[in-house]
Short mmCIF file of C-alpha atoms in Angstrom, two decimals:
data_model
loop_
_atom_site.label_atom_id
_atom_site.label_comp_id
_atom_site.label_asym_id
_atom_site.label_seq_id
_atom_site.Cartn_x
_atom_site.Cartn_y
_atom_site.Cartn_z
CA MET W 113 -105.76 40.35 43.66
CA VAL W 114 -108.45 42.36 41.30
CA ASP W 115 -111.88 40.78 41.66
CA LEU W 116 -112.56 40.65 37.72
CA THR W 117 -115.89 40.42 38.25
CA GLU W 118 -116.23 44.39 39.12
CA LEU W 119 -114.84 44.87 35.33
CA MET W 120 -118.56 43.63 34.63
CA GLU W 121 -120.12 45.62 36.83
CA ASN W 122 -119.19 49.02 34.65
CA GLU W 123 -121.87 49.64 32.42
CA VAL W 124 -120.46 50.83 29.43
CA PHE W 125 -118.60 47.32 29.34
CA MET W 126 -121.49 45.49 30.37
CA ALA W 127 -122.97 46.71 27.33
CA TYR W 128 -120.04 46.39 24.84
CA ALA W 129 -120.54 42.89 26.16
CA SER W 130 -124.08 42.15 25.49
CA TYR W 131 -124.03 43.52 21.82
CA THR W 132 -120.65 42.18 20.78
CA THR W 133 -121.91 38.38 22.39
CA ILE W 134 -125.12 38.80 19.74
CA ILE W 135 -123.30 40.40 16.61
CA LEU W 136 -120.48 37.70 16.94
CA SER W 137 -123.40 34.90 17.32
CA LYS W 138 -125.06 36.22 14.22
CA MET W 139 -121.88 36.08 12.67
CA MET W 140 -121.37 32.41 13.46
CA PHE W 141 -124.88 31.98 12.23
CA MET W 142 -123.41 32.64 8.98
CA SER W 143 -121.65 29.44 8.65
CA THR W 144 -124.66 27.30 9.27
CA ALA W 145 -126.27 29.26 6.41
CA THR W 146 -123.59 28.46 4.24
CA ALA W 147 -123.66 24.82 5.40
CA PHE W 148 -127.15 24.96 4.71
CA TYR W 149 -127.08 25.72 1.56
CA ARG W 150 -124.13 23.56 0.33
CA LEU W 151 -125.87 20.54 1.65
CA THR W 152 -129.50 21.69 0.11
CA ARG W 153 -127.80 22.75 -3.27
CA LYS W 154 -125.30 20.03 -3.07
CA VAL W 155 -122.61 22.20 -3.81
CA PHE W 156 -119.06 21.38 -2.29
CA ALA W 157 -116.11 22.94 -2.18
CA ASN W 158 -114.08 19.72 -0.91
CA PRO W 159 -114.30 15.92 -2.91
CA GLU W 160 -114.32 14.37 0.93
CA ASP W 161 -117.80 16.45 1.43
CA CYS W 162 -119.54 14.67 -1.57
CA PRO W 163 -119.20 11.23 -1.31
CA GLY W 164 -122.42 10.92 0.52
CA PHE W 165 -124.32 12.01 -3.05
CA GLY W 166 -122.34 9.65 -5.16
CA LYS W 167 -119.31 7.33 -5.87
CA GLY W 168 -116.14 8.62 -7.82
CA GLU W 169 -116.27 10.45 -10.86
CA ASN W 170 -120.37 11.36 -9.94
CA ALA W 171 -118.95 12.64 -6.70
CA LYS W 172 -117.06 15.39 -8.50
CA LYS W 173 -119.75 16.84 -10.16
CA TYR W 174 -120.88 18.53 -6.74
CA LEU W 175 -117.75 20.00 -6.50
CA ARG W 176 -118.69 23.55 -8.31
CA THR W 177 -119.70 27.24 -7.51
CA ASP W 178 -123.05 28.33 -6.46
CA ASP W 179 -124.89 31.71 -6.91
CA ARG W 180 -126.26 31.48 -3.54
CA VAL W 181 -123.47 29.64 -1.81
CA GLU W 182 -121.15 32.63 -2.99
CA ARG W 183 -123.49 35.23 -1.55
CA VAL W 184 -123.75 33.61 1.74
CA ARG W 185 -119.74 33.66 1.86
CA ARG W 186 -119.23 37.29 0.73
CA ALA W 187 -121.92 38.09 3.29
CA HIS W 188 -119.73 36.49 6.13
CA LEU W 189 -116.75 37.60 4.80
CA ASN W 190 -117.97 41.09 4.84
CA ASP W 191 -119.07 40.47 8.32
CA LEU W 192 -115.57 39.61 9.44
CA GLU W 193 -113.93 42.68 7.73
CA ASN W 194 -116.49 44.86 9.73
CA ILE W 195 -116.69 43.01 13.18
CA VAL W 196 -112.93 42.74 13.86
CA PRO W 197 -112.54 46.39 13.70
CA PHE W 198 -115.51 46.94 15.91
CA LEU W 199 -114.18 44.01 18.06
CA GLY W 200 -110.79 45.78 18.83
CA ILE W 201 -111.91 49.79 18.31
CA GLY W 202 -115.34 48.82 20.66
CA LEU W 203 -113.17 47.30 23.37
CA LEU W 204 -110.79 50.31 23.74
CA TYR W 205 -113.73 53.15 23.28
CA SER W 206 -115.56 51.04 26.27
CA LEU W 207 -112.72 51.38 28.23
CA SER W 208 -111.72 54.77 27.76
CA GLY W 209 -114.84 55.87 29.80
CA PRO W 210 -117.61 57.55 27.14
CA ASP W 211 -120.75 58.43 28.27
CA LEU W 212 -122.94 55.78 28.92
CA SER W 213 -125.96 56.90 26.25
CA THR W 214 -123.71 57.96 23.81
CA ALA W 215 -121.83 54.23 24.13
CA ILE W 216 -124.92 52.47 23.53
CA LEU W 217 -126.21 54.54 20.61
CA HIS W 218 -123.11 53.49 18.97
CA PHE W 219 -123.38 49.87 20.03
CA ARG W 220 -127.37 49.54 18.78
CA LEU W 221 -126.56 51.27 15.63
CA PHE W 222 -123.56 49.16 14.70
CA VAL W 223 -125.60 45.83 15.60
CA GLY W 224 -128.83 47.11 14.04
CA ALA W 225 -127.02 48.10 10.96
CA ARG W 226 -124.82 44.46 10.46
CA ILE W 227 -128.37 42.87 11.03
CA TYR W 228 -129.85 44.85 8.36
CA HIS W 229 -126.79 44.46 5.95
CA THR W 230 -127.11 40.52 6.32
CA ILE W 231 -130.94 40.46 5.77
CA ALA W 232 -130.09 43.00 2.43
CA TYR W 233 -127.98 41.13 1.67
CA LEU W 234 -129.30 37.78 1.82
CA THR W 235 -132.67 38.62 0.48
CA PRO W 236 -131.22 40.52 -1.52
CA LEU W 237 -132.61 43.74 -1.29
CA PRO W 238 -132.31 46.23 -4.08
CA GLN W 239 -129.58 48.72 -3.73
CA PRO W 240 -129.05 51.34 -1.83
CA ASN W 241 -130.40 49.03 0.67
CA ARG W 242 -127.19 47.35 1.54
CA ALA W 243 -124.90 50.32 1.38
CA LEU W 244 -126.69 52.21 3.77
CA ALA W 245 -126.36 49.33 6.23
CA PHE W 246 -122.59 49.07 5.10
CA PHE W 247 -121.51 52.45 6.22
CA VAL W 248 -123.90 53.02 8.95
CA GLY W 249 -121.58 50.03 10.80
CA TYR W 250 -118.69 51.90 9.12
CA GLY W 251 -119.36 55.17 10.13
CA VAL W 252 -120.11 54.13 13.75
CA THR W 253 -116.78 52.48 13.69
CA PHE W 254 -115.03 55.28 12.50
CA SER W 255 -116.62 57.63 15.16
CA MET W 256 -115.67 55.60 18.24
CA ALA W 257 -112.10 55.24 16.63
CA TYR W 258 -111.93 59.06 16.50
CA ARG W 259 -113.00 59.77 19.82
CA LEU W 260 -110.36 56.94 21.08
CA LEU W 261 -107.45 58.91 18.85
CA LYS W 262 -108.54 62.29 19.41
CA SER W 263 -108.65 61.67 23.89
CA GLN W 264 -105.70 59.50 24.35
CA LEU W 265 -103.46 59.36 21.17
CA TYR W 266 -100.17 57.85 22.91
CA LEU W 267 -97.52 57.16 20.37
CA MET N 1450 -103.12 54.01 39.12
CA VAL N 1451 -103.63 50.14 38.24
CA ASP N 1452 -100.87 47.70 37.98
CA LEU N 1453 -102.33 45.78 35.04
CA THR N 1454 -99.88 42.63 35.84
CA GLU N 1455 -102.91 41.60 38.69
CA LEU N 1456 -105.32 41.22 35.66
CA MET N 1457 -102.67 38.31 34.88
CA GLU N 1458 -103.03 36.75 38.77
CA ASN N 1459 -106.77 35.63 37.68
CA GLU N 1460 -106.44 32.29 36.84
CA VAL N 1461 -109.42 32.10 34.12
CA PHE N 1462 -107.80 35.24 32.34
CA MET N 1463 -104.17 33.43 32.47
CA ALA N 1464 -105.68 30.46 31.19
CA TYR N 1465 -107.70 32.31 28.53
CA ALA N 1466 -104.40 34.34 27.46
CA SER N 1467 -102.31 31.27 27.20
CA TYR N 1468 -105.20 28.81 25.10
CA THR N 1469 -105.56 32.32 22.82
CA THR N 1470 -102.26 32.60 22.41
CA ILE N 1471 -101.64 29.35 21.09
CA ILE N 1472 -104.63 29.10 18.55
CA LEU N 1473 -103.91 32.27 17.29
CA SER N 1474 -100.33 31.20 16.71
CA LYS N 1475 -101.61 28.11 15.18
CA MET N 1476 -104.04 30.01 12.79
CA MET N 1477 -100.68 32.29 11.99
CA PHE N 1478 -98.94 29.09 10.86
CA MET N 1479 -101.76 28.90 8.01
CA SER N 1480 -99.92 31.70 6.32
CA THR N 1481 -96.44 29.89 6.19
CA ALA N 1482 -98.41 26.67 4.83
CA THR N 1483 -100.09 28.80 2.36
CA ALA N 1484 -96.28 30.59 1.03
CA PHE N 1485 -94.91 26.61 1.69
CA TYR N 1486 -96.97 25.29 -1.02
CA ARG N 1487 -97.61 28.43 -3.26
CA LEU N 1488 -93.40 28.03 -3.65
CA THR N 1489 -93.04 24.40 -3.87
CA ARG N 1490 -95.60 24.14 -6.25
CA LYS N 1491 -95.19 27.23 -8.10
CA VAL N 1492 -98.44 28.70 -7.92
CA PHE N 1493 -98.92 32.44 -7.18
CA ALA N 1494 -101.65 35.16 -7.23
CA ASN N 1495 -99.57 37.99 -8.43
CA PRO N 1496 -97.60 38.55 -11.31
CA GLU N 1497 -94.99 40.33 -9.09
CA ASP N 1498 -94.26 37.15 -7.10
CA CYS N 1499 -93.10 35.34 -10.53
CA PRO N 1500 -90.34 36.68 -11.90
CA GLY N 1501 -88.03 34.35 -10.24
CA PHE N 1502 -89.54 31.53 -11.82
CA GLY N 1503 -89.37 32.72 -15.51
CA LYS N 1504 -89.48 36.23 -17.91
CA GLY N 1505 -92.19 38.05 -19.22
CA GLU N 1506 -95.30 35.65 -20.48
CA ASN N 1507 -93.41 32.65 -19.17
CA ALA N 1508 -93.66 34.10 -15.90
CA LYS N 1509 -97.60 34.45 -16.16
CA LYS N 1510 -98.22 30.42 -16.57
CA TYR N 1511 -97.62 30.62 -12.34
CA LEU N 1512 -100.76 32.60 -12.03
CA ARG N 1513 -103.06 30.12 -11.21
CA THR N 1514 -105.13 28.40 -8.76
CA ASP N 1515 -104.16 24.74 -7.22
CA ASP N 1516 -106.26 22.38 -5.51
CA ARG N 1517 -103.38 22.38 -2.08
CA VAL N 1518 -102.98 25.51 -2.18
CA GLU N 1519 -106.95 26.67 -2.03
CA ARG N 1520 -107.75 24.05 0.75
CA VAL N 1521 -104.95 25.58 2.70
CA ARG N 1522 -106.86 28.83 1.90
CA ARG N 1523 -110.21 27.64 2.67
CA ALA N 1524 -108.46 26.28 6.17
CA HIS N 1525 -107.53 29.72 7.18
CA LEU N 1526 -110.34 31.49 6.29
CA ASN N 1527 -112.30 28.54 8.05
CA ASP N 1528 -110.22 29.57 11.39
CA LEU N 1529 -110.70 33.33 11.11
CA GLU N 1530 -114.19 32.80 10.76
CA ASN N 1531 -114.22 30.99 14.33
CA ILE N 1532 -111.61 32.15 16.11
CA VAL N 1533 -112.62 35.54 16.04
CA PRO N 1534 -115.90 34.83 17.81
CA PHE N 1535 -113.67 32.78 20.29
CA LEU N 1536 -111.42 35.78 20.99
CA GLY N 1537 -114.20 38.13 21.57
CA ILE N 1538 -116.29 36.21 23.31
CA GLY N 1539 -113.87 34.17 25.36
CA LEU N 1540 -112.65 37.53 26.57
CA LEU N 1541 -115.94 38.62 27.82
CA TYR N 1542 -116.69 35.16 29.29
CA SER N 1543 -112.98 34.98 31.06
CA LEU N 1544 -114.13 38.60 32.62
CA SER N 1545 -117.45 37.39 33.85
CA GLY N 1546 -116.25 35.19 36.68
CA PRO N 1547 -116.83 31.64 35.49
CA ASP N 1548 -115.81 28.40 37.47
CA LEU N 1549 -112.43 27.79 36.64
CA SER N 1550 -112.45 24.23 35.51
CA THR N 1551 -115.61 24.69 33.05
CA ALA N 1552 -113.54 27.70 31.76
CA ILE N 1553 -110.55 25.76 31.08
CA LEU N 1554 -112.71 22.98 29.76
CA HIS N 1555 -114.04 25.30 27.50
CA PHE N 1556 -110.53 26.99 26.40
CA ARG N 1557 -109.36 22.78 26.06
CA LEU N 1558 -112.09 21.65 23.97
CA PHE N 1559 -112.05 25.17 21.49
CA VAL N 1560 -108.27 24.53 21.08
CA GLY N 1561 -108.24 20.72 20.76
CA ALA N 1562 -110.92 21.09 17.98
CA ARG N 1563 -109.81 23.68 15.80
CA ILE N 1564 -105.84 21.90 15.80
CA TYR N 1565 -107.92 18.59 14.73
CA HIS N 1566 -110.03 20.68 12.31
CA THR N 1567 -106.88 21.79 10.62
CA ILE N 1568 -105.36 18.32 10.80
CA ALA N 1569 -108.51 16.78 9.16
CA TYR N 1570 -108.75 19.48 6.59
CA LEU N 1571 -105.03 19.43 5.17
CA THR N 1572 -104.84 15.57 5.49
CA PRO N 1573 -107.82 15.34 4.51
CA LEU N 1574 -109.44 12.83 6.52
CA PRO N 1575 -112.77 11.65 5.36
CA GLN N 1576 -115.93 13.16 6.81
CA PRO N 1577 -117.35 13.55 9.25
CA ASN N 1578 -114.12 14.56 11.08
CA ARG N 1579 -113.98 17.75 9.89
CA ALA N 1580 -117.63 18.37 10.67
CA LEU N 1581 -117.15 17.18 14.08
CA ALA N 1582 -114.25 19.38 14.88
CA PHE N 1583 -116.17 22.59 13.49
CA PHE N 1584 -119.09 21.69 15.86
CA VAL N 1585 -117.66 21.01 18.78
CA GLY N 1586 -115.49 24.56 18.41
CA TYR N 1587 -118.52 26.19 17.02
CA GLY N 1588 -120.51 24.52 20.34
CA VAL N 1589 -118.24 25.86 22.89
CA THR N 1590 -118.27 29.26 21.64
CA PHE N 1591 -122.26 29.06 21.62
CA SER N 1592 -122.29 27.77 25.16
CA MET N 1593 -119.91 30.97 26.50
CA ALA N 1594 -122.05 33.13 24.80
CA TYR N 1595 -125.26 31.74 26.15
CA ARG N 1596 -123.55 31.90 29.29
CA LEU N 1597 -122.65 35.51 29.20
CA LEU N 1598 -125.97 36.61 27.67
CA LYS N 1599 -128.40 34.64 30.15
CA SER N 1600 -125.68 36.15 33.17
CA GLN N 1601 -125.08 39.80 32.41
CA LEU N 1602 -127.76 40.87 29.37
CA TYR N 1603 -127.34 44.89 29.11
CA LEU N 1604 -129.09 46.13 26.37
CA MET S 135 -116.65 49.71 41.24
CA VAL S 136 -113.35 49.68 39.31
CA ASP S 137 -112.85 52.99 37.33
CA LEU S 138 -112.11 51.65 34.22
CA THR S 139 -110.64 54.87 32.51
CA GLU S 140 -107.76 53.77 35.19
CA LEU S 141 -106.83 50.96 32.81
CA MET S 142 -106.18 53.83 30.24
CA GLU S 143 -103.78 55.68 32.39
CA ASN S 144 -101.43 52.71 31.83
CA GLU S 145 -98.94 53.34 29.56
CA VAL S 146 -98.60 50.19 27.72
CA PHE S 147 -102.40 49.80 27.32
CA MET S 148 -102.42 53.44 25.92
CA ALA S 149 -99.90 52.65 23.14
CA TYR S 150 -101.51 49.53 22.31
CA ALA S 151 -104.70 51.44 22.19
CA SER S 152 -103.52 54.16 19.86
CA TYR S 153 -101.52 51.72 17.41
CA THR S 154 -104.43 49.46 17.15
CA THR S 155 -107.05 51.96 16.11
CA ILE S 156 -104.63 52.94 13.52
CA ILE S 157 -104.10 49.68 12.26
CA LEU S 158 -107.83 48.76 12.24
CA SER S 159 -108.81 52.04 10.88
CA LYS S 160 -106.01 51.41 8.01
CA MET S 161 -107.50 48.04 7.54
CA MET S 162 -110.97 49.54 7.19
CA PHE S 163 -109.91 51.79 4.65
CA MET S 164 -109.40 48.81 2.45
CA SER S 165 -113.48 48.43 2.09
CA THR S 166 -113.35 51.97 0.92
CA ALA S 167 -110.78 51.03 -1.64
CA THR S 168 -112.68 47.96 -2.81
CA ALA S 169 -115.38 49.88 -3.44
CA PHE S 170 -113.94 52.60 -5.23
CA TYR S 171 -112.09 50.09 -7.53
CA ARG S 172 -115.59 48.33 -8.12
CA LEU S 173 -117.26 51.80 -8.83
CA THR S 174 -114.50 53.12 -11.08
CA ARG S 175 -114.08 50.20 -13.06
CA LYS S 176 -117.80 49.00 -12.91
CA VAL S 177 -116.80 45.51 -11.41
CA PHE S 178 -119.44 43.68 -9.19
CA ALA S 179 -120.02 40.63 -7.49
CA ASN S 180 -124.10 41.08 -7.03
CA PRO S 181 -126.61 41.55 -9.69
CA GLU S 182 -128.31 44.52 -7.18
CA ASP S 183 -125.28 46.19 -7.37
CA CYS S 184 -125.17 47.13 -11.48
CA PRO S 185 -128.81 48.19 -12.33
CA GLY S 186 -127.86 51.94 -12.21
CA PHE S 187 -125.30 50.96 -15.30
CA GLY S 188 -127.80 49.28 -17.52
CA LYS S 189 -131.10 47.23 -17.65
CA GLY S 190 -131.58 43.40 -17.26
CA GLU S 191 -128.91 41.29 -19.46
CA ASN S 192 -126.83 44.82 -20.05
CA ALA S 193 -126.41 44.86 -16.32
CA LYS S 194 -125.06 41.49 -16.48
CA LYS S 195 -121.98 42.17 -18.04
CA TYR S 196 -120.74 44.44 -15.24
CA LEU S 197 -120.98 40.78 -12.91
CA ARG S 198 -117.04 39.94 -13.35
CA THR S 199 -113.52 39.89 -11.61
CA ASP S 200 -110.98 42.70 -12.24
CA ASP S 201 -107.18 41.92 -11.47
CA ARG S 202 -107.43 45.43 -9.35
CA VAL S 203 -110.60 44.69 -7.46
CA GLU S 204 -109.00 41.13 -6.63
CA ARG S 205 -105.86 42.89 -5.59
CA VAL S 206 -107.09 44.82 -3.11
CA ARG S 207 -109.19 42.09 -1.55
CA ARG S 208 -106.21 39.87 -1.64
CA ALA S 209 -104.41 42.74 0.21
CA HIS S 210 -107.80 43.17 2.80
CA LEU S 211 -107.86 39.47 3.73
CA ASN S 212 -104.00 39.57 4.10
CA ASP S 213 -104.45 42.37 6.49
CA LEU S 214 -107.40 40.43 8.37
CA GLU S 215 -105.11 37.20 8.82
CA ASN S 216 -102.31 39.42 10.40
CA ILE S 217 -104.02 42.25 12.51
CA VAL S 218 -106.66 39.27 14.04
CA PRO S 219 -103.58 37.81 15.76
CA PHE S 220 -102.08 40.97 16.76
CA LEU S 221 -105.49 42.12 18.01
CA GLY S 222 -105.57 39.08 20.27
CA ILE S 223 -101.87 38.69 21.09
CA GLY S 224 -101.40 42.50 21.70
CA LEU S 225 -104.13 42.74 23.93
CA LEU S 226 -102.80 40.12 26.15
CA TYR S 227 -98.89 41.33 25.66
CA SER S 228 -100.12 44.61 27.15
CA LEU S 229 -101.65 43.41 29.95
CA SER S 230 -98.67 40.90 30.87
CA GLY S 231 -96.83 44.00 32.22
CA PRO S 232 -93.97 44.37 29.20
CA ASP S 233 -91.14 46.93 29.45
CA LEU S 234 -92.90 50.10 27.94
CA SER S 235 -90.41 50.98 25.59
CA THR S 236 -90.18 47.31 24.11
CA ALA S 237 -93.85 46.95 23.76
CA ILE S 238 -93.86 50.33 21.96
CA LEU S 239 -90.98 49.07 19.67
CA HIS S 240 -93.23 46.19 19.09
CA PHE S 241 -96.43 47.84 18.30
CA ARG S 242 -94.32 50.44 15.59
CA LEU S 243 -93.08 48.11 14.01
CA PHE S 244 -96.11 46.03 13.33
CA VAL S 245 -98.05 49.14 12.26
CA GLY S 246 -95.05 50.21 10.15
CA ALA S 247 -94.77 46.81 8.16
CA ARG S 248 -98.76 46.24 7.78
CA ILE S 249 -98.86 49.96 6.17
CA TYR S 250 -95.89 49.25 4.05
CA HIS S 251 -97.42 45.88 3.07
CA THR S 252 -100.85 47.38 1.78
CA ILE S 253 -98.31 50.23 -0.09
CA ALA S 254 -96.01 47.36 -1.77
CA TYR S 255 -99.46 45.49 -2.57
CA LEU S 256 -101.20 47.87 -4.13
CA THR S 257 -98.40 49.67 -5.95
CA PRO S 258 -97.55 46.74 -6.81
CA LEU S 259 -93.67 47.17 -5.68
CA PRO S 260 -91.40 44.47 -6.70
CA GLN S 261 -90.85 41.37 -4.15
CA PRO S 262 -89.58 41.02 -1.75
CA ASN S 263 -90.97 44.44 -0.58
CA ARG S 264 -94.22 42.78 0.48
CA ALA S 265 -92.80 39.80 1.76
CA LEU S 266 -90.58 41.21 3.81
CA ALA S 267 -93.32 43.41 5.29
CA PHE S 268 -95.15 40.43 5.74
CA PHE S 269 -92.23 38.57 7.70
CA VAL S 270 -91.81 41.60 9.88
CA GLY S 271 -95.63 41.87 10.95
CA TYR S 272 -95.29 37.94 11.58
CA GLY S 273 -92.00 38.20 13.43
CA VAL S 274 -93.34 41.29 15.68
CA THR S 275 -96.53 38.79 16.55
CA PHE S 276 -94.47 35.89 17.07
CA SER S 277 -92.10 37.72 19.66
CA MET S 278 -95.52 38.77 21.89
CA ALA S 279 -96.53 35.23 21.41
CA TYR S 280 -93.36 33.95 22.76
CA ARG S 281 -92.80 36.47 25.77
CA LEU S 282 -96.48 35.58 26.77
CA LEU S 283 -95.99 31.64 26.91
CA LYS S 284 -92.81 31.71 28.28
CA SER S 285 -93.72 33.89 31.06
CA GLN S 286 -97.17 32.90 32.18
CA LEU S 287 -98.70 29.49 30.45
CA TYR S 288 -101.56 28.19 32.85
CA LEU S 289 -102.94 25.23 30.95
#
């Protein structure tokens, strides 16, 4: 039987595991941010979420959209769209035996870029802060995908 | 050459594989639910989806939004936002050699909470049913992330 | 220490890695497509994205929705909803020791169906082109999930 804990002795894989856990935790924080803004601004998407704030017709006025809430939701969706490719491509890249320092550089750039993207989106900072953060994360993922496809394409 | 089927002899990994397959299948069911409500309520997002129900201008009246359809879509998106972190963190957690019974408890709680979340969202059940289901799933994922970061941080 | 590069000598896993990298890269292309349509049609979701096109009140008129942009975003979300299950179930399926040619058939069908889905969505082609592409991808993922649950359920 394979002792899976040995997989965790591979340094690239451990680095992947650490950075992935951090960036996924950050992404989960976006749910809390949405909930926070929904509750403090009394902006809800479902009738059953409002009753505490009023009865019947009175409650329905909280079924609305709000710029702040929509902004957090867009940032969350953008995270999903970018972290999912990183999750898959990063895993395969880690298993393809890259150089440790190159791999860590990729992971650090990606995680840093995504955290900066969230800050730039929620503050909001003027463009091109957010666009730049987006393209750094995007480029890192493509760089890993390129290495994967170049070194071991099997179709 | 590594016989990968051996990976499947690791009990924690097998449990992860089973619960993940179940919860991803459940998530895929949400697409069917959306399609079902779109067809039975004749509510479409794309002009090319409507022609069967009318011609020209007549068809356009089906390009609308519907509370029921939007509810399923929100449940689906919430699933995505929560199952993606579970997918990544759960995989790494499974490979980090946790105690079998602890791991299975995590997986069961998560899968149960997400299924209950869907039921609470689609019925809909009064709050705090859905909020509770959400936070159980959220807590389980954070608990796995915490163990990962505590035991093998490599930055 | 396990030499992880050996994992990449497993042919099914290598095929999974290749097809997954391709389909995730395709999904990332959707972000570029959204950005392209937003810029060429001057349709933005955030006030800070518009200043280049005007000042103050004048800029706000670009905060709108556009059929073309919304279409790309729906295609992107549909990709996410379908590629995430493939990512998780496909990985576990690859590790469960399936027949090589069966596995490759699954991966090819899925990747082909998703690429055709995007073409059908963005052109747009008349139905049932898109619906068919969707169901092929859906069926492939379910077929892998079924094999997994049948052969090694561990609850």
